[in-house]
Amino acid sequence: MQLTVWTYEGPPHVGAMRIATAMEGLHYVLHAPQGDTYADLLFTMIERRGKRPPVTYTTFQARDLGKDTAELFQTAAREAYARYQPQAMIVGASCTAELIQDDPAGLTDAMRLPIPVIPLELPSYQRKENWGAAETFYQIVRKLADKDAHPAPRENRRPRANLLGPTALGFRHRDDIIEITRLLDSMGIDVHLTAPLSASPADIVRIGEADFNILLYPEIGDTAVRWLEKTFGQKTVRTVPIGYGATKDFIREVAAIADVDAALALDDSRLPWWSRSVDSTYLTAKRVFIFGDATHAIAAARVARDELGFTVVGLGCYNREFARDLRDAAKLYGVEPLITDDYLEVEDAIAALQPELVLGTQMERHIAKRLRIPCAVISAPVHVQDFPARYSPQMGFEGANVLFDTWVHPLVMGLEEHLLTMFRDDFEFSDSAGASHLGHGRVALATPSPFVPSEVEGPIPGAAESPSTTLGTNGGLNGVWSAEAEKELLKIPFFVRGKARRNTERFATEQGLAAITLETLYDAKAHYAR
Amino acid sequence: MTPALPAAVPASTDCVPVLRQRGQREVFCGLTGIIWLHRKIQDAFFLVVGSRTCAHLLQSAAGVMVFAEPRFGTAIIEERDLAGMADCNEELDRVVDRLLTRRPDIRMLFLVGSCPSEVIKLDLSRAAQRLSGKHSPNVRILNYSGSGIETTFTEGEDACLASLVPELPAEPANAAPALMIVGALPDVVEDQFLRIFAQLGIAPVHCLPARKSADLPPVGPNTRYLLAQPFLGETARSLEDRGAQRLDAMFPFGAEGTTSWLHAAAQAFGIDEMHFRSVIAPGRERAKRAIEHCREQLAGKSIFFMPDSQLEVPLARFLSQELGMVPIEVGTPYLHRRHLAQDLALLPSTTVISEGQDVDRQLDRVRAAQPDITVCGLGLANPLEAEGLTTKWAIELVFSPIHGFDQAGDLAELFARPLRRRDVLRV
């Protein structure tokens, strides 16, 4: 058993729902107890869809247990078919139904519905949401793709590509497709099929007619793409075009596979100039911590270091399926890879590293808020505000513009904060007035050292006047702060204060100092000066 | 300024015809109750023993609350637990030990059963006993089921409170009559009720659940209890097993409902009618004034309740009796006729009462009726809005303070706002 409060991923059947909801003309009959319909609201609320997800739940209850549940499943499947008349159906079990061992595959087989029915085996106690989505998409493609399909001769036509991987509830999938479709169009390439998002089963049948595949989201599309390579010999573009450099690489890779001129792609990115302009100088070597799904985290690390001039101090992902890719990337930046789905480990890592910017998921946003570190969201899971009304892709040249603005924005806010801190003694800018971007009426922080989640214990007898003993995350005694030093620490802007405290404590420990005085603080500053 | 007293209880309401349907139910499971229960019982922790789905549900329902060191979590059952490679009970003990070491402030721990734990027949009541032995007297460990196969949404609170009842200290047989308010209410509402009871001269008054696990109210044959919520069937039964007597009333929504509810207690405690009227008059008048400006907007408007929390019947009574709305269908996941008798009696005879759900068929009825407002869950609200129907999402009614005189205006406003929004938007 694993004790959790927050999970980065839902169960695998939620992944299957993401595929079903993405597609048109497909219906999912899910053997599940009453209550599992909660997942509907992820789509209707977070993604703000105006249609119910095409999912029929059997919603069995305790009184149905026994052989009744099998009949319940068949009734649900029959009625779903009659009402929605889908082109194809996927059937499967949620975690509880997996335990009662009805066999959705056999049960629907026996019903002889006049449409393809695709049974799903999603092991709920081993796998998670992304795996469920990948497996579902793979099974649909495998079952429906017409194996005799092949691309028409190339004479007098533009090359055609499949865009694979976008789903419902995908982080910025909607706009990424628009951006990449436009980019391909400027290169003279047509999109044959975008799937699963907005594809129908009839579209999937013709998947083999494309000249090649573009894998936008490996977490969702990798399994299917491997099968397509094997079955149809379609080549795959594997560069994920997130960031300016990656988009350039993507264009080159596409151009080579499609045999078109890469120069045709219109480079309309403002990122290179924005980043070179002097206003961006202060971004240099900002220490950034990156966490998310492997694809977005790896892409973000490249943008952070090569395109914004940050220093990557931490890199991690929550999906173990792509742990190897992430480990390889972490080597490039000389950092320890962090592969975990336990947010407490991520929180510890961030607290220990004291980065100046966190790029992560909704969860890291909250961790960063607590630690008062600027943060931007780069990956699912995300909340409703990250399914915006405005156009905001992550991919392609416009995506690079969006990334620049999104990541720099919290830092600019940090600079604003710095100015406020400089004027802290001004009556209008007292510490208790709070951060300008955190809204009014925020309660002033109670402890003088709110930026390190360390446990402040009572005074040690015989120590300097009103000192506090601070335990670092390593549990060791890092030093005793004198009141004077503690007060001086407060003069340091909040977004580097935690780092200053940590550095000073480390310095004091290394020097074997029993107390941290004003001198120690500045000695440490000199020691760590860069 | 002489408030009308509530109408007499009809002799029997068994004649109310009820539409019962079985099929897909678009409802939450009882685990969701944890979201508000853990805010109420301040030193309790709720540990769900379930799957990743359970954890995901809690996270989706709790929204941003997940991040404020909440006092709930999930022990996720893994493959090795199922394959017998790990002993589930040993694993659970390990998780509980770790949890209690991490959170020494916890005084009461609920092991909450889920669909997976029920289906594999993990005996959580034995586990609770075993762990109680180990961790007493510091921590009391109880269990109840919030599984979807057994409970719907607010029934999770019922199961939780019912598990508390055997723990309540026994009232001495010769104790003076005491009043118990049963059902988790927002603190502000609870305080209002306690003030009114004090003014009426009713004492002592206890609440179940109490805010601290050490303050469990005593129970015995001299306990008179008022249900503050309509979904507490099991809890009521357990209290009656211990001799307590229920005071029959309407549920305390709006001016009339709250008057009826308070009056039931006043009568049981022999409070003088004149005194009762003078004590409640200011609140009652305030409530009537507060709902007045919504009446214009809501009177004559039709409303359709999809089943969600069991609050549907008393809310439909409030909207129909006090605001002039026309309930077309009032769906409820479970209909407790006896507890709802007084509210049911006041619904118009044209109203369809439905228990249970076949969601597709019920949506067909919604589309056919074209109600002015449909009360439903968040999975249905936006899709219905997209079809041009105005909705009020139901969960808010469970999370917002809506009981009592001083919330009557807010309650009416919850229904008036979607209609007003529909009218002001020019897009």
mmCIF file of N, CA and C in Angstrom, chain A residues 24-134:
data_model
loop_
_atom_site.group_PDB
_atom_site.id
_atom_site.type_symbol
_atom_site.label_atom_id
_atom_site.label_comp_id
_atom_site.label_asym_id
_atom_site.label_seq_id
_atom_site.Cartn_x
_atom_site.Cartn_y
_atom_site.Cartn_z
ATOM 1 N N GLU A 24 -14.402 11.354 -32.093
ATOM 2 C CA GLU A 24 -15.812 11.494 -32.494
ATOM 3 C C GLU A 24 -16.317 10.117 -32.906
ATOM 4 N N GLY A 25 -17.567 9.821 -32.583
ATOM 5 C CA GLY A 25 -18.165 8.584 -33.076
ATOM 6 C C GLY A 25 -17.670 7.327 -32.384
ATOM 7 N N LEU A 26 -17.022 7.502 -31.220
ATOM 8 C CA LEU A 26 -16.561 6.346 -30.453
ATOM 9 C C LEU A 26 -17.261 6.389 -29.102
ATOM 10 N N HIS A 27 -17.674 5.243 -28.580
ATOM 11 C CA HIS A 27 -18.317 5.226 -27.267
ATOM 12 C C HIS A 27 -17.598 4.239 -26.363
ATOM 13 N N TYR A 28 -17.494 4.600 -25.094
ATOM 14 C CA TYR A 28 -16.778 3.786 -24.104
ATOM 15 C C TYR A 28 -17.804 3.260 -23.116
ATOM 16 N N VAL A 29 -17.905 1.947 -23.013
ATOM 17 C CA VAL A 29 -18.759 1.364 -21.985
ATOM 18 C C VAL A 29 -17.845 0.856 -20.881
ATOM 19 N N LEU A 30 -17.975 1.470 -19.728
ATOM 20 C CA LEU A 30 -17.036 1.225 -18.629
ATOM 21 C C LEU A 30 -17.758 0.535 -17.491
ATOM 22 N N HIS A 31 -17.279 -0.661 -17.180
ATOM 23 C CA HIS A 31 -17.837 -1.405 -16.057
ATOM 24 C C HIS A 31 -17.240 -0.784 -14.794
ATOM 25 N N ALA A 32 -18.075 -0.112 -14.020
ATOM 26 C CA ALA A 32 -17.542 0.646 -12.887
ATOM 27 C C ALA A 32 -18.629 0.834 -11.852
ATOM 28 N N PRO A 33 -18.252 0.939 -10.572
ATOM 29 C CA PRO A 33 -19.256 1.133 -9.530
ATOM 30 C C PRO A 33 -19.829 2.543 -9.563
ATOM 31 N N GLN A 34 -20.953 2.713 -8.891
ATOM 32 C CA GLN A 34 -21.526 4.038 -8.706
ATOM 33 C C GLN A 34 -20.444 4.956 -8.133
ATOM 34 N N GLY A 35 -20.331 6.144 -8.661
ATOM 35 C CA GLY A 35 -19.363 7.101 -8.128
ATOM 36 C C GLY A 35 -18.226 7.388 -9.095
ATOM 37 N N ASP A 36 -17.885 6.398 -9.950
ATOM 38 C CA ASP A 36 -16.758 6.623 -10.856
ATOM 39 C C ASP A 36 -17.067 7.679 -11.929
ATOM 40 N N THR A 37 -18.332 8.076 -12.022
ATOM 41 C CA THR A 37 -18.689 9.134 -12.967
ATOM 42 C C THR A 37 -18.070 10.481 -12.583
ATOM 43 N N TYR A 38 -17.416 10.531 -11.398
ATOM 44 C CA TYR A 38 -16.753 11.791 -11.013
ATOM 45 C C TYR A 38 -15.820 12.264 -12.123
ATOM 46 N N ALA A 39 -15.242 11.293 -12.860
ATOM 47 C CA ALA A 39 -14.241 11.638 -13.865
ATOM 48 C C ALA A 39 -14.838 12.494 -14.994
ATOM 49 N N ASP A 40 -16.158 12.408 -15.185
ATOM 50 C CA ASP A 40 -16.802 13.245 -16.209
ATOM 51 C C ASP A 40 -16.484 14.723 -16.012
ATOM 52 N N LEU A 41 -16.431 15.132 -14.744
ATOM 53 C CA LEU A 41 -16.315 16.565 -14.522
ATOM 54 C C LEU A 41 -14.915 17.086 -14.804
ATOM 55 N N LEU A 42 -13.932 16.189 -14.943
ATOM 56 C CA LEU A 42 -12.619 16.648 -15.390
ATOM 57 C C LEU A 42 -12.756 17.255 -16.783
ATOM 58 N N PHE A 43 -13.625 16.625 -17.576
ATOM 59 C CA PHE A 43 -13.777 17.066 -18.958
ATOM 60 C C PHE A 43 -14.747 18.240 -19.070
ATOM 61 N N THR A 44 -15.843 18.159 -18.314
ATOM 62 C CA THR A 44 -16.850 19.219 -18.444
ATOM 63 C C THR A 44 -16.448 20.481 -17.693
ATOM 64 N N MET A 45 -15.627 20.339 -16.648
ATOM 65 C CA MET A 45 -15.261 21.524 -15.877
ATOM 66 C C MET A 45 -13.843 22.010 -16.197
ATOM 67 N N ILE A 46 -12.833 21.139 -16.053
ATOM 68 C CA ILE A 46 -11.462 21.604 -16.234
ATOM 69 C C ILE A 46 -11.235 21.980 -17.700
ATOM 70 N N GLU A 47 -11.684 21.088 -18.579
ATOM 71 C CA GLU A 47 -11.492 21.400 -19.999
ATOM 72 C C GLU A 47 -12.689 22.192 -20.544
ATOM 73 N N ARG A 48 -13.717 22.319 -19.743
ATOM 74 C CA ARG A 48 -14.897 23.119 -20.068
ATOM 75 C C ARG A 48 -15.624 22.646 -21.324
ATOM 76 N N ARG A 49 -15.710 21.334 -21.506
ATOM 77 C CA ARG A 49 -16.401 20.812 -22.678
ATOM 78 C C ARG A 49 -17.909 21.002 -22.554
ATOM 79 N N GLY A 50 -18.533 21.252 -23.652
ATOM 80 C CA GLY A 50 -19.984 21.471 -23.675
ATOM 81 C C GLY A 50 -20.761 20.205 -23.950
ATOM 82 N N LYS A 51 -20.042 19.061 -23.959
ATOM 83 C CA LYS A 51 -20.725 17.780 -24.183
ATOM 84 C C LYS A 51 -20.299 16.795 -23.113
ATOM 85 N N ARG A 52 -21.195 15.887 -22.765
ATOM 86 C CA ARG A 52 -20.786 14.846 -21.818
ATOM 87 C C ARG A 52 -19.765 13.949 -22.494
ATOM 88 N N PRO A 53 -18.776 13.463 -21.750
ATOM 89 C CA PRO A 53 -17.854 12.497 -22.345
ATOM 90 C C PRO A 53 -18.664 11.294 -22.847
ATOM 91 N N PRO A 54 -18.283 10.698 -23.970
ATOM 92 C CA PRO A 54 -19.068 9.581 -24.518
ATOM 93 C C PRO A 54 -18.793 8.296 -23.748
ATOM 94 N N VAL A 55 -19.132 8.307 -22.479
ATOM 95 C CA VAL A 55 -18.840 7.157 -21.626
ATOM 96 C C VAL A 55 -20.131 6.729 -20.940
ATOM 97 N N THR A 56 -20.455 5.450 -21.041
ATOM 98 C CA THR A 56 -21.569 4.894 -20.284
ATOM 99 C C THR A 56 -20.985 4.024 -19.176
ATOM 100 N N TYR A 57 -21.386 4.318 -17.959
ATOM 101 C CA TYR A 57 -20.899 3.554 -16.804
ATOM 102 C C TYR A 57 -21.989 2.576 -16.389
ATOM 103 N N THR A 58 -21.587 1.397 -15.965
ATOM 104 C CA THR A 58 -22.613 0.458 -15.505
ATOM 105 C C THR A 58 -23.106 0.854 -14.102
ATOM 106 N N THR A 59 -22.309 1.622 -13.372
ATOM 107 C CA THR A 59 -22.618 2.069 -11.999
ATOM 108 C C THR A 59 -23.306 1.001 -11.152
ATOM 109 N N PHE A 60 -22.622 -0.136 -11.011
ATOM 110 C CA PHE A 60 -23.196 -1.182 -10.155
ATOM 111 C C PHE A 60 -23.083 -0.788 -8.691
ATOM 112 N N GLN A 61 -23.994 -1.343 -7.903
ATOM 113 C CA GLN A 61 -24.021 -1.085 -6.466
ATOM 114 C C GLN A 61 -23.887 -2.414 -5.729
ATOM 115 N N ALA A 62 -23.809 -2.324 -4.422
ATOM 116 C CA ALA A 62 -23.575 -3.537 -3.625
ATOM 117 C C ALA A 62 -24.629 -4.603 -3.917
ATOM 118 N N ARG A 63 -25.908 -4.161 -4.074
ATOM 119 C CA ARG A 63 -26.977 -5.141 -4.259
ATOM 120 C C ARG A 63 -26.880 -5.846 -5.614
ATOM 121 N N ASP A 64 -26.058 -5.280 -6.538
ATOM 122 C CA ASP A 64 -25.924 -5.897 -7.852
ATOM 123 C C ASP A 64 -24.834 -6.962 -7.897
ATOM 124 N N LEU A 65 -23.999 -6.989 -6.844
ATOM 125 C CA LEU A 65 -22.850 -7.904 -6.897
ATOM 126 C C LEU A 65 -23.348 -9.348 -6.985
ATOM 127 N N GLY A 66 -22.557 -10.168 -7.615
ATOM 128 C CA GLY A 66 -23.036 -11.510 -7.949
ATOM 129 C C GLY A 66 -23.116 -11.545 -9.456
ATOM 130 N N LYS A 67 -23.866 -12.459 -10.008
ATOM 131 C CA LYS A 67 -23.855 -12.577 -11.468
ATOM 132 C C LYS A 67 -24.652 -11.454 -12.132
ATOM 133 N N ASP A 68 -25.406 -10.746 -11.352
ATOM 134 C CA ASP A 68 -26.198 -9.632 -11.860
ATOM 135 C C ASP A 68 -25.349 -8.606 -12.625
ATOM 136 N N THR A 69 -24.092 -8.396 -12.194
ATOM 137 C CA THR A 69 -23.279 -7.331 -12.777
ATOM 138 C C THR A 69 -22.982 -7.579 -14.254
ATOM 139 N N ALA A 70 -22.861 -8.843 -14.631
ATOM 140 C CA ALA A 70 -22.581 -9.167 -16.029
ATOM 141 C C ALA A 70 -23.764 -8.732 -16.897
ATOM 142 N N GLU A 71 -24.953 -9.009 -16.385
ATOM 143 C CA GLU A 71 -26.160 -8.640 -17.123
ATOM 144 C C GLU A 71 -26.283 -7.114 -17.204
ATOM 145 N N LEU A 72 -25.919 -6.483 -16.083
ATOM 146 C CA LEU A 72 -25.933 -5.019 -16.029
ATOM 147 C C LEU A 72 -25.028 -4.446 -17.119
ATOM 148 N N PHE A 73 -23.882 -5.085 -17.270
ATOM 149 C CA PHE A 73 -22.934 -4.613 -18.274
ATOM 150 C C PHE A 73 -23.525 -4.738 -19.674
ATOM 151 N N GLN A 74 -24.136 -5.879 -19.945
ATOM 152 C CA GLN A 74 -24.699 -6.085 -21.285
ATOM 153 C C GLN A 74 -25.837 -5.112 -21.561
ATOM 154 N N THR A 75 -26.668 -4.890 -20.554
ATOM 155 C CA THR A 75 -27.766 -3.929 -20.725
ATOM 156 C C THR A 75 -27.202 -2.544 -21.042
ATOM 157 N N ALA A 76 -26.175 -2.147 -20.272
ATOM 158 C CA ALA A 76 -25.586 -0.820 -20.479
ATOM 159 C C ALA A 76 -25.015 -0.714 -21.892
ATOM 160 N N ALA A 77 -24.322 -1.760 -22.334
ATOM 161 C CA ALA A 77 -23.705 -1.740 -23.669
ATOM 162 C C ALA A 77 -24.781 -1.687 -24.752
ATOM 163 N N ARG A 78 -25.825 -2.473 -24.569
ATOM 164 C CA ARG A 78 -26.900 -2.519 -25.573
ATOM 165 C C ARG A 78 -27.577 -1.147 -25.680
ATOM 166 N N GLU A 79 -27.880 -0.568 -24.518
ATOM 167 C CA GLU A 79 -28.575 0.726 -24.537
ATOM 168 C C GLU A 79 -27.675 1.847 -25.045
ATOM 169 N N ALA A 80 -26.396 1.774 -24.719
ATOM 170 C CA ALA A 80 -25.467 2.792 -25.210
ATOM 171 C C ALA A 80 -25.388 2.718 -26.738
ATOM 172 N N TYR A 81 -25.351 1.494 -27.259
ATOM 173 C CA TYR A 81 -25.299 1.353 -28.718
ATOM 174 C C TYR A 81 -26.569 1.918 -29.353
ATOM 175 N N ALA A 82 -27.720 1.555 -28.782
ATOM 176 C CA ALA A 82 -28.996 1.991 -29.355
ATOM 177 C C ALA A 82 -29.126 3.513 -29.326
ATOM 178 N N ARG A 83 -28.675 4.124 -28.239
ATOM 179 C CA ARG A 83 -28.876 5.553 -28.080
ATOM 180 C C ARG A 83 -27.872 6.376 -28.876
ATOM 181 N N TYR A 84 -26.611 5.969 -28.837
ATOM 182 C CA TYR A 84 -25.571 6.825 -29.420
ATOM 183 C C TYR A 84 -25.127 6.389 -30.819
ATOM 184 N N GLN A 85 -25.479 5.195 -31.234
ATOM 185 C CA GLN A 85 -25.139 4.694 -32.575
ATOM 186 C C GLN A 85 -23.681 5.000 -32.951
ATOM 187 N N PRO A 86 -22.728 4.599 -32.112
ATOM 188 C CA PRO A 86 -21.328 4.923 -32.427
ATOM 189 C C PRO A 86 -20.805 4.081 -33.581
ATOM 190 N N GLN A 87 -19.706 4.564 -34.191
ATOM 191 C CA GLN A 87 -19.065 3.782 -35.257
ATOM 192 C C GLN A 87 -18.276 2.611 -34.678
ATOM 193 N N ALA A 88 -17.806 2.795 -33.454
ATOM 194 C CA ALA A 88 -17.068 1.726 -32.773
ATOM 195 C C ALA A 88 -17.198 1.939 -31.271
ATOM 196 N N MET A 89 -16.902 0.901 -30.535
ATOM 197 C CA MET A 89 -17.050 0.964 -29.082
ATOM 198 C C MET A 89 -15.786 0.428 -28.420
ATOM 199 N N ILE A 90 -15.397 1.049 -27.311
ATOM 200 C CA ILE A 90 -14.376 0.426 -26.480
ATOM 201 C C ILE A 90 -15.043 0.002 -25.179
ATOM 202 N N VAL A 91 -14.632 -1.154 -24.662
ATOM 203 C CA VAL A 91 -15.234 -1.663 -23.432
ATOM 204 C C VAL A 91 -14.135 -2.067 -22.472
ATOM 205 N N GLY A 92 -14.394 -1.862 -21.196
ATOM 206 C CA GLY A 92 -13.387 -2.245 -20.208
ATOM 207 C C GLY A 92 -13.904 -2.077 -18.804
ATOM 208 N N ALA A 93 -12.989 -2.287 -17.859
ATOM 209 C CA ALA A 93 -13.362 -2.284 -16.448
ATOM 210 C C ALA A 93 -12.537 -1.251 -15.709
ATOM 211 N N SER A 94 -13.144 -0.650 -14.692
ATOM 212 C CA SER A 94 -12.381 0.222 -13.807
ATOM 213 C C SER A 94 -11.801 -0.650 -12.699
ATOM 214 N N CYS A 95 -11.122 -0.042 -11.744
ATOM 215 C CA CYS A 95 -10.379 -0.822 -10.742
ATOM 216 C C CYS A 95 -11.250 -1.821 -9.986
ATOM 217 N N THR A 96 -12.466 -1.417 -9.589
ATOM 218 C CA THR A 96 -13.307 -2.321 -8.809
ATOM 219 C C THR A 96 -13.850 -3.444 -9.680
ATOM 220 N N ALA A 97 -14.258 -3.090 -10.906
ATOM 221 C CA ALA A 97 -14.800 -4.109 -11.801
ATOM 222 C C ALA A 97 -13.729 -5.120 -12.178
ATOM 223 N N GLU A 98 -12.467 -4.663 -12.183
ATOM 224 C CA GLU A 98 -11.371 -5.584 -12.448
ATOM 225 C C GLU A 98 -11.357 -6.690 -11.382
ATOM 226 N N LEU A 99 -11.727 -6.322 -10.170
ATOM 227 C CA LEU A 99 -11.711 -7.292 -9.075
ATOM 228 C C LEU A 99 -12.860 -8.281 -9.155
ATOM 229 N N ILE A 100 -14.020 -7.850 -9.678
ATOM 230 C CA ILE A 100 -15.157 -8.780 -9.699
ATOM 231 C C ILE A 100 -15.134 -9.688 -10.916
ATOM 232 N N GLN A 101 -14.175 -9.431 -11.815
ATOM 233 C CA GLN A 101 -13.869 -10.400 -12.873
ATOM 234 C C GLN A 101 -15.014 -10.743 -13.810
ATOM 235 N N ASP A 102 -15.875 -9.794 -14.104
ATOM 236 C CA ASP A 102 -16.736 -9.977 -15.273
ATOM 237 C C ASP A 102 -15.830 -9.761 -16.467
ATOM 238 N N ASP A 103 -16.175 -10.287 -17.590
ATOM 239 C CA ASP A 103 -15.291 -10.198 -18.744
ATOM 240 C C ASP A 103 -15.935 -9.344 -19.838
ATOM 241 N N PRO A 104 -15.666 -8.027 -19.825
ATOM 242 C CA PRO A 104 -16.301 -7.147 -20.810
ATOM 243 C C PRO A 104 -16.085 -7.616 -22.246
ATOM 244 N N ALA A 105 -14.903 -8.156 -22.536
ATOM 245 C CA ALA A 105 -14.617 -8.606 -23.905
ATOM 246 C C ALA A 105 -15.579 -9.718 -24.303
ATOM 247 N N GLY A 106 -15.649 -10.747 -23.452
ATOM 248 C CA GLY A 106 -16.518 -11.887 -23.749
ATOM 249 C C GLY A 106 -17.984 -11.492 -23.774
ATOM 250 N N LEU A 107 -18.362 -10.636 -22.837
ATOM 251 C CA LEU A 107 -19.767 -10.238 -22.730
ATOM 252 C C LEU A 107 -20.230 -9.474 -23.963
ATOM 253 N N THR A 108 -19.380 -8.592 -24.481
ATOM 254 C CA THR A 108 -19.798 -7.842 -25.673
ATOM 255 C C THR A 108 -19.691 -8.703 -26.918
ATOM 256 N N ASP A 109 -18.710 -9.606 -26.924
ATOM 257 C CA ASP A 109 -18.579 -10.553 -28.037
ATOM 258 C C ASP A 109 -19.899 -11.289 -28.250
ATOM 259 N N ALA A 110 -20.443 -11.746 -27.119
ATOM 260 C CA ALA A 110 -21.671 -12.535 -27.172
ATOM 261 C C ALA A 110 -22.853 -11.723 -27.687
ATOM 262 N N MET A 111 -22.739 -10.386 -27.598
ATOM 263 C CA MET A 111 -23.866 -9.551 -28.017
ATOM 264 C C MET A 111 -23.897 -9.330 -29.521
ATOM 265 N N ARG A 112 -22.785 -9.596 -30.190
ATOM 266 C CA ARG A 112 -22.692 -9.458 -31.648
ATOM 267 C C ARG A 112 -23.218 -8.107 -32.136
ATOM 268 N N LEU A 113 -22.661 -7.055 -31.591
ATOM 269 C CA LEU A 113 -23.033 -5.720 -32.063
ATOM 270 C C LEU A 113 -22.482 -5.528 -33.485
ATOM 271 N N PRO A 114 -23.205 -4.783 -34.319
ATOM 272 C CA PRO A 114 -22.780 -4.642 -35.717
ATOM 273 C C PRO A 114 -21.666 -3.620 -35.919
ATOM 274 N N ILE A 115 -20.907 -3.331 -34.902
ATOM 275 C CA ILE A 115 -19.796 -2.386 -35.020
ATOM 276 C C ILE A 115 -18.567 -3.019 -34.368
ATOM 277 N N PRO A 116 -17.382 -2.508 -34.707
ATOM 278 C CA PRO A 116 -16.200 -3.037 -34.024
ATOM 279 C C PRO A 116 -16.254 -2.710 -32.534
ATOM 280 N N VAL A 117 -15.980 -3.706 -31.712
ATOM 281 C CA VAL A 117 -15.914 -3.495 -30.264
ATOM 282 C C VAL A 117 -14.492 -3.835 -29.830
ATOM 283 N N ILE A 118 -13.851 -2.862 -29.172
ATOM 284 C CA ILE A 118 -12.446 -3.039 -28.814
ATOM 285 C C ILE A 118 -12.337 -3.202 -27.305
ATOM 286 N N PRO A 119 -11.983 -4.412 -26.858
ATOM 287 C CA PRO A 119 -11.832 -4.614 -25.405
ATOM 288 C C PRO A 119 -10.496 -4.072 -24.907
ATOM 289 N N LEU A 120 -10.524 -3.499 -23.736
ATOM 290 C CA LEU A 120 -9.307 -2.930 -23.152
ATOM 291 C C LEU A 120 -8.920 -3.677 -21.884
ATOM 292 N N GLU A 121 -7.653 -4.012 -21.774
ATOM 293 C CA GLU A 121 -7.128 -4.586 -20.536
ATOM 294 C C GLU A 121 -6.258 -3.525 -19.880
ATOM 295 N N LEU A 122 -6.794 -2.889 -18.867
ATOM 296 C CA LEU A 122 -6.038 -1.824 -18.220
ATOM 297 C C LEU A 122 -5.792 -2.192 -16.755
ATOM 298 N N PRO A 123 -4.619 -2.695 -16.436
ATOM 299 C CA PRO A 123 -4.359 -3.131 -15.061
ATOM 300 C C PRO A 123 -4.278 -1.957 -14.082
ATOM 301 N N SER A 124 -5.362 -1.738 -13.377
ATOM 302 C CA SER A 124 -5.512 -0.533 -12.551
ATOM 303 C C SER A 124 -4.585 -0.479 -11.353
ATOM 304 N N TYR A 125 -4.116 -1.644 -10.921
ATOM 305 C CA TYR A 125 -3.314 -1.646 -9.699
ATOM 306 C C TYR A 125 -1.818 -1.603 -10.007
ATOM 307 N N GLN A 126 -1.492 -1.534 -11.316
ATOM 308 C CA GLN A 126 -0.081 -1.450 -11.708
ATOM 309 C C GLN A 126 0.196 -0.187 -12.500
ATOM 310 N N ARG A 127 -0.771 0.203 -13.333
ATOM 311 C CA ARG A 127 -0.511 1.255 -14.301
ATOM 312 C C ARG A 127 -1.334 2.488 -14.000
ATOM 313 N N LYS A 128 -1.052 3.551 -14.760
ATOM 314 C CA LYS A 128 -1.721 4.820 -14.502
ATOM 315 C C LYS A 128 -2.287 5.445 -15.779
ATOM 316 N N GLU A 129 -2.703 6.683 -15.613
ATOM 317 C CA GLU A 129 -3.469 7.387 -16.646
ATOM 318 C C GLU A 129 -2.792 7.427 -18.021
ATOM 319 N N ASN A 130 -1.542 7.883 -18.076
ATOM 320 C CA ASN A 130 -0.887 7.997 -19.381
ATOM 321 C C ASN A 130 -0.755 6.639 -20.062
ATOM 322 N N TRP A 131 -0.413 5.647 -19.254
ATOM 323 C CA TRP A 131 -0.295 4.308 -19.824
ATOM 324 C C TRP A 131 -1.653 3.867 -20.377
ATOM 325 N N GLY A 132 -2.712 4.149 -19.633
ATOM 326 C CA GLY A 132 -4.057 3.780 -20.074
ATOM 327 C C GLY A 132 -4.417 4.453 -21.387
ATOM 328 N N ALA A 133 -4.044 5.715 -21.518
ATOM 329 C CA ALA A 133 -4.338 6.439 -22.754
ATOM 330 C C ALA A 133 -3.548 5.833 -23.913
ATOM 331 N N ALA A 134 -2.257 5.559 -23.677
ATOM 332 C CA ALA A 134 -1.409 5.014 -24.735
ATOM 333 C C ALA A 134 -1.920 3.651 -25.197
#
